[in-house]
Every structure is written in structure tokens, then in C-alpha cells.
Amino acid sequence: YPQMEGYQAAKARLGGVGGTFLDIRTAVKLPDALRGEKYAFVGLPLAEFIEGGSVNNENIGVGRLCPVDSTLPADSFVQGVVILTSRAKALASWLAGTEVGGIKADIRKRELVMETDIDNQYLMAKLDDDQRREAANFEEGKDSLNGLHFVSVQEDENDDPAGFWLLREIPDNL
């Protein structure tokens, strides 16, 4: 089947990208005071996160950077979600007080979900058809880099992050 025309590896998992048929957890909405006004799927070169790159602990605000596997191809792109909000400092501070686990795009449920702490899920956005395609690319990019992805919280696209988290998603089967 993987050699057939139209095969999409990220959708091969039961239930589609970023979710399984058996996952019955329901994400709760973020409190209004912490909700972003806009969300964007973006990619940054992996080289930016390797020693000597431009993303480091001095310019990520209140966030954290996970270690980067040196065997990953340096010319690849790390997929991420940028949250744009006038309340960037408040959201970044709140996230800094949690253990950000990752961002998942559940194509089946049409949801963008942030996982925090051990078992909390927060609904960040509902996805329309265009966003579902972008979300599928986001999930495929995560898969290609062993779960590596990021979330950035900013006031607008020209500002430095109030918080930036480089994350590695742990596979569900571990």
C-alpha cells in the first residue's frame, strides 16, 4: 500500500493524523484571557536550533529548548505553531508554569490541541479545510524529525517571542 499513488504516510495511523480512533479524551477550551487571536503553521530550519544557530536560551523569552538530535539532517525544517496575541506575555507566563508537552493537529476532529502536564489538553483552534491541509503538513514534518516541533507566543509576527518552546513529542506507543 505505501507504494500506491496518493499514499500519505502521516494519515496511515488509525484515525488519521494526530489522533487515534481510541483516543476519547476531549480538549477543553483555553480560558478567554489566554486565547490567541491568530495561529500560523510555520517552519524554521533545523540549523537554527543547532549550536551556533540563531535560536538559543537568550532569545526565547520564558520558554525552553529540548536537546536536538545531532543525527537529524541539518537542512530540514522544524514545523511549529506561532500563536499571535495581544496577551503574549500573559499566555507565555501561563505556559511557563505548565509542562508543555506538545501541539497536535487532530485532522479527524478538525482541532489544534496543546497538551500540557500529564494529561491536560487545551483546544487552541478549530481547523477549516485549508488549515487541515497545513495541519497535515505540520504532522508529517513532526514525524520526519522524530516528533521535533515548536510553539512560539508573540504579540505580532515582527516581535521577538514572549515564549518559545522546542518540543519533542513522545510516540503514543511508549
Coordinates of N, CA, C and O in Angstrom, one line a residue:
Y1 N 0.8 -1.2 0.0 CA 0.0 0.0 0.0 C 0.8 1.3 0.0 O 0.5 2.2 -0.7
P2 N 2.0 1.3 0.8 CA 2.8 2.6 0.7 C 3.3 2.9 -0.6 O 3.6 4.1 -0.9
Q3 N 3.4 2.0 -1.6 CA 3.9 2.3 -2.9 C 2.8 2.8 -3.9 O 3.0 3.2 -5.0
M4 N 1.5 2.8 -3.4 CA 0.4 3.2 -4.3 C 0.3 4.7 -4.4 O 0.7 5.4 -3.5
E5 N -0.2 5.1 -5.5 CA -0.3 6.6 -5.8 C -1.3 7.2 -4.7 O -2.3 6.6 -4.4
G6 N -1.0 8.3 -4.2 CA -1.8 9.0 -3.2 C -1.6 8.6 -1.8 O -2.3 9.2 -0.9
Y7 N -0.7 7.6 -1.5 CA -0.5 7.2 -0.2 C 0.1 8.4 0.6 O 1.0 9.1 0.2
Q8 N -0.4 8.6 1.8 CA 0.1 9.6 2.7 C 0.5 9.0 4.0 O -0.4 8.6 4.8
A9 N 1.8 8.9 4.3 CA 2.3 8.2 5.5 C 1.7 8.7 6.8 O 1.4 7.9 7.7
A10 N 1.6 10.0 6.9 CA 1.1 10.6 8.1 C -0.4 10.2 8.4 O -0.8 10.2 9.6
K11 N -1.1 9.9 7.4 CA -2.5 9.5 7.6 C -2.7 8.0 7.7 O -3.8 7.5 7.9
A12 N -1.6 7.3 7.7 CA -1.7 5.8 7.7 C -2.1 5.3 9.1 O -2.6 4.2 9.3
R13 N -1.8 6.1 10.2 CA -2.1 5.7 11.5 C -3.6 5.6 11.6 O -4.4 6.4 11.0
L14 N -4.1 4.7 12.4 CA -5.6 4.6 12.7 C -6.1 5.9 13.1 O -5.6 6.5 14.1
G15 N -7.2 6.4 12.5 CA -7.8 7.6 12.9 C -7.2 8.8 12.2 O -7.7 9.9 12.4
G16 N -6.2 8.7 11.4 CA -5.7 9.8 10.7 C -4.6 10.5 11.5 O -4.1 10.1 12.5
V17 N -4.1 11.7 11.0 CA -3.0 12.4 11.6 C -3.4 12.9 13.0 O -4.4 13.5 13.2
G18 N -2.4 12.8 13.9 CA -2.5 13.4 15.2 C -3.7 13.0 16.0 O -4.2 13.7 16.8
G19 N -4.1 11.7 15.9 CA -5.2 11.2 16.8 C -5.5 9.8 16.4 O -5.2 9.4 15.3
T20 N -6.0 9.1 17.3 CA -6.4 7.7 17.0 C -7.9 7.5 17.3 O -8.5 8.3 18.0
F21 N -8.4 6.5 16.7 CA -9.8 6.2 16.9 C -10.1 5.9 18.4 O -11.2 6.2 18.9
L22 N -9.1 5.4 19.1 CA -9.4 5.0 20.5 C -9.1 6.2 21.5 O -9.4 6.1 22.7
D23 N -8.6 7.3 21.0 CA -8.4 8.5 21.9 C -9.7 9.2 22.1 O -10.2 9.9 21.3
I24 N -10.2 9.0 23.3 CA -11.5 9.6 23.6 C -11.4 10.8 24.5 O -12.4 11.4 25.0
R25 N -10.2 11.3 24.8 CA -10.0 12.5 25.6 C -10.6 13.7 24.8 O -10.6 13.7 23.6
T26 N -11.1 14.6 25.6 CA -11.7 15.8 25.0 C -10.9 17.0 25.4 O -10.8 17.2 26.7
A27 N -10.4 17.8 24.5 CA -9.7 19.0 24.9 C -10.7 20.1 25.4 O -11.8 20.2 24.9
V28 N -10.3 20.8 26.4 CA -11.1 21.9 27.0 C -10.6 23.2 26.4 O -9.4 23.3 26.0
K29 N -11.4 24.2 26.3 CA -11.1 25.5 25.7 C -10.1 26.2 26.6 O -10.3 26.1 27.9
L30 N -9.1 26.9 26.0 CA -8.3 27.8 26.9 C -9.2 28.9 27.4 O -10.1 29.3 26.8
P31 N -8.8 29.3 28.6 CA -9.6 30.5 29.1 C -9.5 31.7 28.2 O -8.4 31.8 27.5
D32 N -10.5 32.5 28.0 CA -10.5 33.6 27.1 C -9.3 34.5 27.2 O -8.8 35.0 26.3
A33 N -8.9 34.7 28.5 CA -7.7 35.6 28.7 C -6.4 35.1 28.2 O -5.5 35.8 28.0
L34 N -6.4 33.8 27.9 CA -5.2 33.1 27.4 C -5.2 32.7 25.9 O -4.3 32.2 25.4
R35 N -6.3 33.0 25.3 CA -6.5 32.6 23.9 C -5.8 33.5 22.9 O -5.8 34.7 23.1
G36 N -5.2 32.9 21.9 CA -4.6 33.7 20.9 C -5.6 34.2 19.9 O -6.6 33.6 19.7
E37 N -5.3 35.3 19.2 CA -6.2 35.8 18.2 C -5.9 35.2 16.9 O -6.8 35.0 16.1
K38 N -4.6 34.8 16.6 CA -4.3 34.2 15.3 C -3.3 33.1 15.6 O -2.5 33.1 16.5
Y39 N -3.3 32.1 14.7 CA -2.4 31.0 14.7 C -1.9 30.8 13.3 O -2.6 30.9 12.4
A40 N -0.6 30.4 13.3 CA 0.0 30.1 12.0 C 0.9 28.9 12.1 O 1.7 28.7 13.0
F41 N 0.8 28.0 11.1 CA 1.8 26.9 10.9 C 3.0 27.4 10.2 O 2.8 28.0 9.1
V42 N 4.2 27.3 10.8 CA 5.4 27.8 10.1 C 6.5 26.7 10.3 O 6.4 25.7 11.0
G43 N 7.6 26.9 9.5 CA 8.7 26.1 9.6 C 10.0 26.9 9.8 O 10.1 28.0 9.2
L44 N 10.9 26.4 10.6 CA 12.2 27.1 10.7 C 13.3 26.0 10.4 O 13.1 24.8 10.8
P45 N 14.4 26.4 9.8 CA 15.5 25.5 9.5 C 16.0 24.9 10.8 O 16.2 25.5 11.8
L46 N 16.2 23.6 10.8 CA 16.8 22.9 11.9 C 18.1 23.5 12.3 O 18.4 23.5 13.5
A47 N 18.9 24.0 11.4 CA 20.2 24.6 11.7 C 20.1 25.7 12.7 O 21.0 26.0 13.4
E48 N 18.9 26.4 12.8 CA 18.7 27.5 13.7 C 18.7 27.0 15.2 O 19.0 27.8 16.1
F49 N 18.5 25.7 15.4 CA 18.4 25.1 16.7 C 19.7 24.4 17.1 O 19.8 24.0 18.3
I50 N 20.6 24.2 16.2 CA 21.8 23.5 16.5 C 22.8 24.6 17.0 O 22.7 25.7 16.7
E51 N 23.8 24.1 17.8 CA 24.8 25.0 18.4 C 25.3 25.9 17.3 O 25.7 25.5 16.2
G52 N 25.3 27.2 17.6 CA 25.7 28.2 16.6 C 24.6 28.8 15.8 O 24.7 29.8 15.1
G53 N 23.4 28.2 15.9 CA 22.2 28.8 15.3 C 21.7 30.0 16.0 O 22.1 30.3 17.1
S54 N 20.7 30.6 15.4 CA 20.2 31.9 16.0 C 19.2 31.7 17.1 O 18.9 32.7 17.8
V55 N 18.6 30.5 17.3 CA 17.7 30.3 18.4 C 18.4 29.7 19.6 O 19.0 28.6 19.4
N56 N 18.4 30.5 20.7 CA 19.1 30.0 21.9 C 18.4 30.5 23.1 O 17.4 31.2 23.0
N57 N 18.8 30.1 24.3 CA 18.2 30.4 25.5 C 18.1 31.9 25.8 O 17.2 32.3 26.6
E58 N 18.9 32.7 25.2 CA 18.9 34.1 25.4 C 17.8 34.9 24.6 O 17.4 36.0 25.0
N59 N 17.2 34.2 23.6 CA 16.2 35.0 22.8 C 14.9 34.2 22.7 O 14.1 34.5 21.7
I60 N 14.5 33.4 23.6 CA 13.3 32.6 23.5 C 12.3 33.1 24.6 O 11.2 32.4 24.8
G61 N 12.5 34.1 25.3 CA 11.6 34.6 26.3 C 11.6 33.6 27.5 O 12.6 33.1 27.9
V62 N 10.4 33.2 27.9 CA 10.2 32.3 29.1 C 10.2 30.8 28.7 O 9.9 30.0 29.6
G63 N 10.5 30.5 27.5 CA 10.3 29.1 27.0 C 11.5 28.2 27.3 O 12.4 28.6 28.1
R64 N 11.5 27.1 26.7 CA 12.6 26.1 26.8 C 12.9 25.4 25.5 O 12.1 25.3 24.6
L65 N 14.1 25.0 25.4 CA 14.6 24.3 24.2 C 15.0 22.8 24.6 O 15.8 22.6 25.5
C66 N 14.4 21.8 23.9 CA 14.8 20.5 24.2 C 16.1 20.2 23.4 O 16.4 20.9 22.5
P67 N 16.8 19.2 23.8 CA 18.0 18.8 23.0 C 17.7 18.4 21.6 O 16.6 17.8 21.4
V68 N 18.5 18.7 20.7 CA 18.3 18.4 19.3 C 19.2 17.2 18.9 O 20.4 17.3 19.2
D69 N 18.6 16.2 18.3 CA 19.4 15.0 17.9 C 20.4 15.4 16.8 O 19.9 15.9 15.7
S70 N 21.6 15.2 17.0 CA 22.7 15.6 16.0 C 22.6 14.8 14.7 O 23.3 15.2 13.8
T71 N 21.9 13.7 14.7 CA 21.8 12.9 13.5 C 20.8 13.3 12.5 O 20.7 12.8 11.4
L72 N 19.9 14.3 13.0 CA 18.9 14.8 12.1 C 19.5 15.6 11.0 O 20.5 16.3 11.2
P73 N 19.0 15.6 9.8 CA 19.5 16.3 8.7 C 19.4 17.9 8.9 O 18.3 18.4 9.1
A74 N 20.5 18.6 8.9 CA 20.6 20.0 9.3 C 19.8 20.8 8.2 O 19.4 22.0 8.5
D75 N 19.6 20.3 7.0 CA 18.9 21.1 6.0 C 17.4 20.9 6.1 O 16.6 21.5 5.2
S76 N 16.9 20.2 7.1 CA 15.4 20.0 7.2 C 14.8 21.2 7.9 O 15.5 22.0 8.5
F77 N 13.4 21.2 7.9 CA 12.7 22.3 8.6 C 11.9 21.7 9.8 O 11.3 20.7 9.6
V78 N 12.0 22.4 10.9 CA 11.2 22.1 12.1 C 9.9 22.8 11.9 O 9.8 24.0 11.8
Q79 N 8.8 22.0 12.1 CA 7.5 22.6 12.0 C 7.0 23.1 13.3 O 7.4 22.6 14.4
G80 N 6.2 24.2 13.3 CA 5.8 24.8 14.5 C 4.5 25.6 14.3 O 4.0 25.7 13.2
V81 N 4.0 26.0 15.5 CA 2.8 26.8 15.5 C 3.2 28.2 16.2 O 3.8 28.1 17.3
V82 N 2.9 29.3 15.6 CA 3.0 30.6 16.2 C 1.7 31.1 16.6 O 0.7 31.1 15.8
I83 N 1.6 31.4 17.9 CA 0.4 32.0 18.4 C 0.6 33.5 18.5 O 1.5 34.0 19.2
L84 N -0.3 34.2 17.8 CA -0.2 35.7 17.8 C -1.3 36.2 18.7 O -2.5 35.9 18.5
T85 N -0.9 37.0 19.7 CA -1.9 37.5 20.7 C -1.4 38.8 21.3 O -0.2 39.0 21.6
S86 N -2.4 39.7 21.6 CA -2.0 40.9 22.3 C -1.7 40.6 23.8 O -1.1 41.5 24.4
R87 N -2.0 39.4 24.2 CA -1.7 39.0 25.6 C -0.6 38.0 25.6 O -0.6 37.0 26.4
A88 N 0.4 38.2 24.8 CA 1.5 37.3 24.6 C 2.2 37.0 25.9 O 2.5 35.9 26.2
K89 N 2.5 38.0 26.7 CA 3.3 37.8 27.9 C 2.4 37.0 28.9 O 3.0 36.2 29.6
A90 N 1.1 37.3 29.0 CA 0.3 36.5 29.9 C 0.2 35.0 29.5 O 0.4 34.1 30.3
L91 N 0.0 34.8 28.2 CA 0.0 33.4 27.7 C 1.3 32.7 27.9 O 1.4 31.6 28.4
A92 N 2.4 33.4 27.6 CA 3.7 32.8 27.7 C 4.0 32.5 29.2 O 4.6 31.4 29.5
S93 N 3.7 33.4 30.1 CA 3.9 33.1 31.5 C 3.1 32.0 32.0 O 3.6 31.1 32.8
W94 N 1.8 31.9 31.6 CA 1.0 30.7 32.0 C 1.6 29.4 31.5 O 1.7 28.4 32.2
L95 N 2.0 29.4 30.2 CA 2.6 28.2 29.7 C 3.9 27.8 30.4 O 4.2 26.6 30.6
A96 N 4.7 28.8 30.8 CA 5.9 28.6 31.6 C 5.6 27.9 32.9 O 6.5 27.2 33.4
G97 N 4.4 28.1 33.4 CA 4.0 27.5 34.7 C 3.5 26.1 34.5 O 3.1 25.4 35.5
T98 N 3.4 25.6 33.2 CA 2.9 24.3 33.0 C 4.1 23.5 32.3 O 5.1 24.0 32.1
E99 N 3.9 22.2 32.1 CA 4.8 21.4 31.4 C 4.3 21.2 30.0 O 3.4 20.4 29.8
V100 N 4.7 22.1 29.1 CA 4.2 22.0 27.7 C 4.7 20.7 27.1 O 5.9 20.4 27.0
G101 N 3.7 19.8 26.7 CA 4.1 18.5 26.1 C 4.1 18.5 24.6 O 4.9 17.8 24.0
G102 N 3.3 19.3 24.0 CA 3.4 19.4 22.5 C 2.1 19.9 21.9 O 1.1 20.2 22.7
I103 N 2.1 20.1 20.6 CA 1.0 20.5 19.9 C 0.6 19.4 19.0 O 1.4 18.8 18.3
K104 N -0.7 19.1 18.9 CA -1.2 18.1 18.0 C -2.3 18.6 17.1 O -3.2 19.3 17.6
A105 N -2.2 18.3 15.9 CA -3.3 18.6 14.9 C -4.1 17.4 14.7 O -3.6 16.4 14.1
D106 N -5.3 17.3 15.2 CA -6.1 16.2 15.0 C -7.0 16.4 13.8 O -8.0 17.2 13.9
I107 N -6.6 15.8 12.7 CA -7.3 16.1 11.4 C -8.8 15.5 11.5 O -9.7 16.1 11.0
R108 N -8.9 14.4 12.2 CA -10.2 13.7 12.2 C -11.2 14.6 13.0 O -12.4 14.8 12.6
K109 N -10.8 15.2 14.1 CA -11.7 16.1 14.9 C -11.6 17.5 14.4 O -12.4 18.4 15.0
R110 N -10.7 17.8 13.5 CA -10.5 19.2 13.0 C -10.1 20.2 14.1 O -10.7 21.3 14.3
E111 N -9.2 19.7 15.0 CA -8.8 20.5 16.1 C -7.3 20.7 16.2 O -6.5 19.8 15.9
L112 N -6.8 21.8 16.7 CA -5.4 22.1 17.0 C -5.4 22.1 18.6 O -6.1 22.9 19.2
V113 N -4.6 21.2 19.1 CA -4.7 20.9 20.6 C -3.3 21.1 21.2 O -2.3 20.6 20.6
M114 N -3.2 21.7 22.3 CA -2.0 21.8 23.1 C -2.1 20.8 24.3 O -3.1 20.8 25.0
E115 N -1.1 20.0 24.4 CA -1.0 19.1 25.5 C -0.1 19.6 26.6 O 1.1 20.0 26.3
T116 N -0.5 19.7 27.8 CA 0.3 20.1 28.9 C 0.3 19.2 30.1 O -0.7 18.4 30.2
D117 N 1.3 19.3 30.9 CA 1.3 18.4 32.1 C 1.2 17.0 31.8 O 1.6 16.6 30.7
I118 N 0.6 16.2 32.6 CA 0.5 14.7 32.3 C -0.6 14.4 31.4 O -0.5 13.6 30.5
D119 N -1.8 15.0 31.6 CA -3.0 14.6 30.8 C -3.9 15.8 30.5 O -5.1 15.5 30.2
N120 N -3.4 17.0 30.4 CA -4.3 18.1 30.1 C -4.2 18.4 28.6 O -3.1 18.4 28.0
Q121 N -5.4 18.7 28.0 CA -5.4 19.0 26.6 C -6.3 20.3 26.5 O -7.4 20.4 27.0
Y122 N -5.7 21.3 25.7 CA -6.4 22.6 25.5 C -6.7 22.8 24.0 O -5.8 22.7 23.2
L123 N -7.9 23.1 23.7 CA -8.3 23.3 22.4 C -7.8 24.7 22.0 O -8.2 25.7 22.6
M124 N -7.0 24.8 21.0 CA -6.4 26.1 20.6 C -7.2 26.7 19.4 O -7.4 27.9 19.4
A125 N -7.7 25.8 18.5 CA -8.4 26.3 17.4 C -9.2 25.1 16.7 O -8.7 24.0 16.8
K126 N -10.2 25.5 16.0 CA -10.9 24.5 15.1 C -10.3 24.8 13.7 O -10.0 25.9 13.4
L127 N -10.1 23.7 13.0 CA -9.5 23.8 11.7 C -10.5 23.8 10.5 O -11.3 22.9 10.5
D128 N -10.3 24.7 9.6 CA -11.1 24.6 8.4 C -10.4 23.8 7.3 O -9.3 23.2 7.7
D129 N -10.9 23.7 6.1 CA -10.3 22.8 5.1 C -8.8 23.2 4.8 O -7.9 22.3 4.7
D130 N -8.5 24.5 4.6 CA -7.2 24.9 4.3 C -6.3 24.6 5.5 O -5.1 24.2 5.3
Q131 N -6.7 24.9 6.7 CA -5.9 24.7 7.9 C -5.7 23.2 8.1 O -4.6 22.8 8.6
R132 N -6.6 22.3 7.7 CA -6.4 20.9 7.8 C -5.3 20.4 6.9 O -4.5 19.6 7.4
R133 N -5.1 21.0 5.7 CA -4.0 20.7 4.9 C -2.7 21.1 5.5 O -1.7 20.4 5.5
E134 N -2.7 22.3 6.0 CA -1.5 22.8 6.7 C -1.2 22.0 7.9 O 0.0 21.7 8.2
A135 N -2.2 21.6 8.7 CA -2.0 20.7 9.9 C -1.4 19.4 9.5 O -0.6 18.8 10.2
A136 N -1.9 18.8 8.4 CA -1.3 17.5 7.9 C 0.2 17.7 7.6 O 1.0 16.8 7.9
N137 N 0.5 18.8 6.9 CA 2.0 19.1 6.7 C 2.7 19.2 8.0 O 3.9 18.7 8.1
F138 N 2.1 19.9 9.0 CA 2.7 20.1 10.3 C 3.0 18.7 10.9 O 4.1 18.4 11.4
E139 N 2.0 17.8 10.9 CA 2.2 16.5 11.5 C 3.2 15.6 10.7 O 4.0 14.9 11.3
E140 N 3.2 15.7 9.4 CA 4.2 15.0 8.6 C 5.6 15.5 8.9 O 6.5 14.7 9.0
G141 N 5.8 16.8 9.1 CA 7.1 17.4 9.4 C 7.5 16.9 10.8 O 8.7 16.6 11.0
K142 N 6.6 16.8 11.8 CA 7.0 16.3 13.1 C 7.4 14.9 13.0 O 8.4 14.5 13.5
D143 N 6.7 14.1 12.2 CA 7.0 12.7 12.1 C 8.4 12.5 11.5 O 9.2 11.6 11.9
S144 N 8.7 13.3 10.5 CA 10.0 13.2 9.8 C 11.2 13.6 10.7 O 12.3 13.2 10.4
L145 N 11.0 14.3 11.7 CA 12.0 14.7 12.7 C 11.8 14.1 14.0 O 12.2 14.7 15.1
N146 N 11.3 12.9 14.1 CA 11.1 12.2 15.3 C 10.3 13.0 16.4 O 10.6 12.9 17.6
G147 N 9.3 13.7 16.0 CA 8.4 14.4 16.9 C 8.9 15.8 17.2 O 8.2 16.5 18.0
L148 N 10.0 16.3 16.7 CA 10.5 17.6 17.0 C 9.6 18.7 16.4 O 9.3 18.6 15.2
H149 N 9.2 19.7 17.2 CA 8.4 20.8 16.7 C 8.5 21.9 17.7 O 9.1 21.8 18.7
F150 N 7.8 23.0 17.4 CA 7.9 24.1 18.4 C 6.6 24.9 18.4 O 5.7 24.8 17.6
V151 N 6.5 25.7 19.5 CA 5.4 26.6 19.7 C 6.0 28.0 20.1 O 6.9 28.0 20.9
S152 N 5.6 29.0 19.4 CA 6.1 30.4 19.8 C 4.9 31.3 20.1 O 3.9 31.2 19.4
V153 N 5.0 32.1 21.1 CA 4.0 33.0 21.5 C 4.5 34.4 21.3 O 5.5 34.8 21.9
Q154 N 3.8 35.2 20.5 CA 4.3 36.5 20.1 C 3.1 37.5 20.0 O 2.0 37.1 19.8
E155 N 3.4 38.8 20.2 CA 2.4 39.8 20.0 C 2.0 40.0 18.5 O 0.9 40.1 18.2
D156 N 3.0 40.0 17.7 CA 2.8 40.0 16.2 C 4.0 39.4 15.5 O 5.0 39.1 16.2
E157 N 3.9 39.2 14.2 CA 4.9 38.5 13.5 C 6.3 39.1 13.5 O 7.3 38.5 13.2
N158 N 6.3 40.4 13.8 CA 7.6 41.1 13.8 C 8.3 41.2 15.2 O 9.4 41.6 15.3
D159 N 7.6 40.8 16.2 CA 8.1 40.8 17.6 C 8.9 39.6 17.9 O 8.7 38.5 17.3
D160 N 9.9 39.7 18.9 CA 10.5 38.5 19.4 C 9.5 37.8 20.2 O 8.6 38.3 20.8
P161 N 9.8 36.5 20.4 CA 8.8 35.7 21.2 C 8.8 36.1 22.6 O 9.8 36.4 23.2
A162 N 7.6 36.1 23.2 CA 7.4 36.2 24.7 C 7.7 34.9 25.3 O 8.1 34.8 26.4
G163 N 7.5 33.8 24.5 CA 7.9 32.5 24.9 C 8.0 31.6 23.7 O 7.3 31.7 22.7
F164 N 9.0 30.7 23.8 CA 9.3 29.8 22.7 C 9.7 28.4 23.2 O 10.6 28.3 24.1
W165 N 9.0 27.4 22.8 CA 9.3 26.0 23.3 C 9.6 25.1 22.1 O 8.8 25.0 21.2
L166 N 10.8 24.5 22.1 CA 11.2 23.5 21.2 C 10.9 22.2 21.9 O 11.4 21.9 23.0
L167 N 10.0 21.4 21.3 CA 9.5 20.2 21.9 C 9.7 18.9 21.1 O 9.9 19.0 19.9
R168 N 9.8 17.8 21.8 CA 9.8 16.5 21.1 C 8.7 15.7 21.6 O 8.5 15.4 22.8
E169 N 7.8 15.3 20.7 CA 6.6 14.5 21.0 C 7.0 13.1 21.3 O 7.8 12.5 20.5
I170 N 6.6 12.5 22.3 CA 6.8 11.1 22.6 C 5.8 10.3 21.9 O 4.6 10.5 22.0
P171 N 6.2 9.2 21.2 CA 5.3 8.4 20.5 C 4.3 7.8 21.4 O 4.6 7.4 22.6
D172 N 3.0 7.6 20.9 CA 1.9 7.1 21.8 C 2.2 5.7 22.2 O 1.6 5.3 23.3
N173 N 3.0 4.9 21.5 CA 3.1 3.5 21.9 C 4.2 3.3 22.9 O 4.6 2.1 23.2
L174 N 4.8 4.3 23.5 CA 5.8 4.2 24.5 C 5.2 4.2 25.9 O 4.2 4.8 26.2

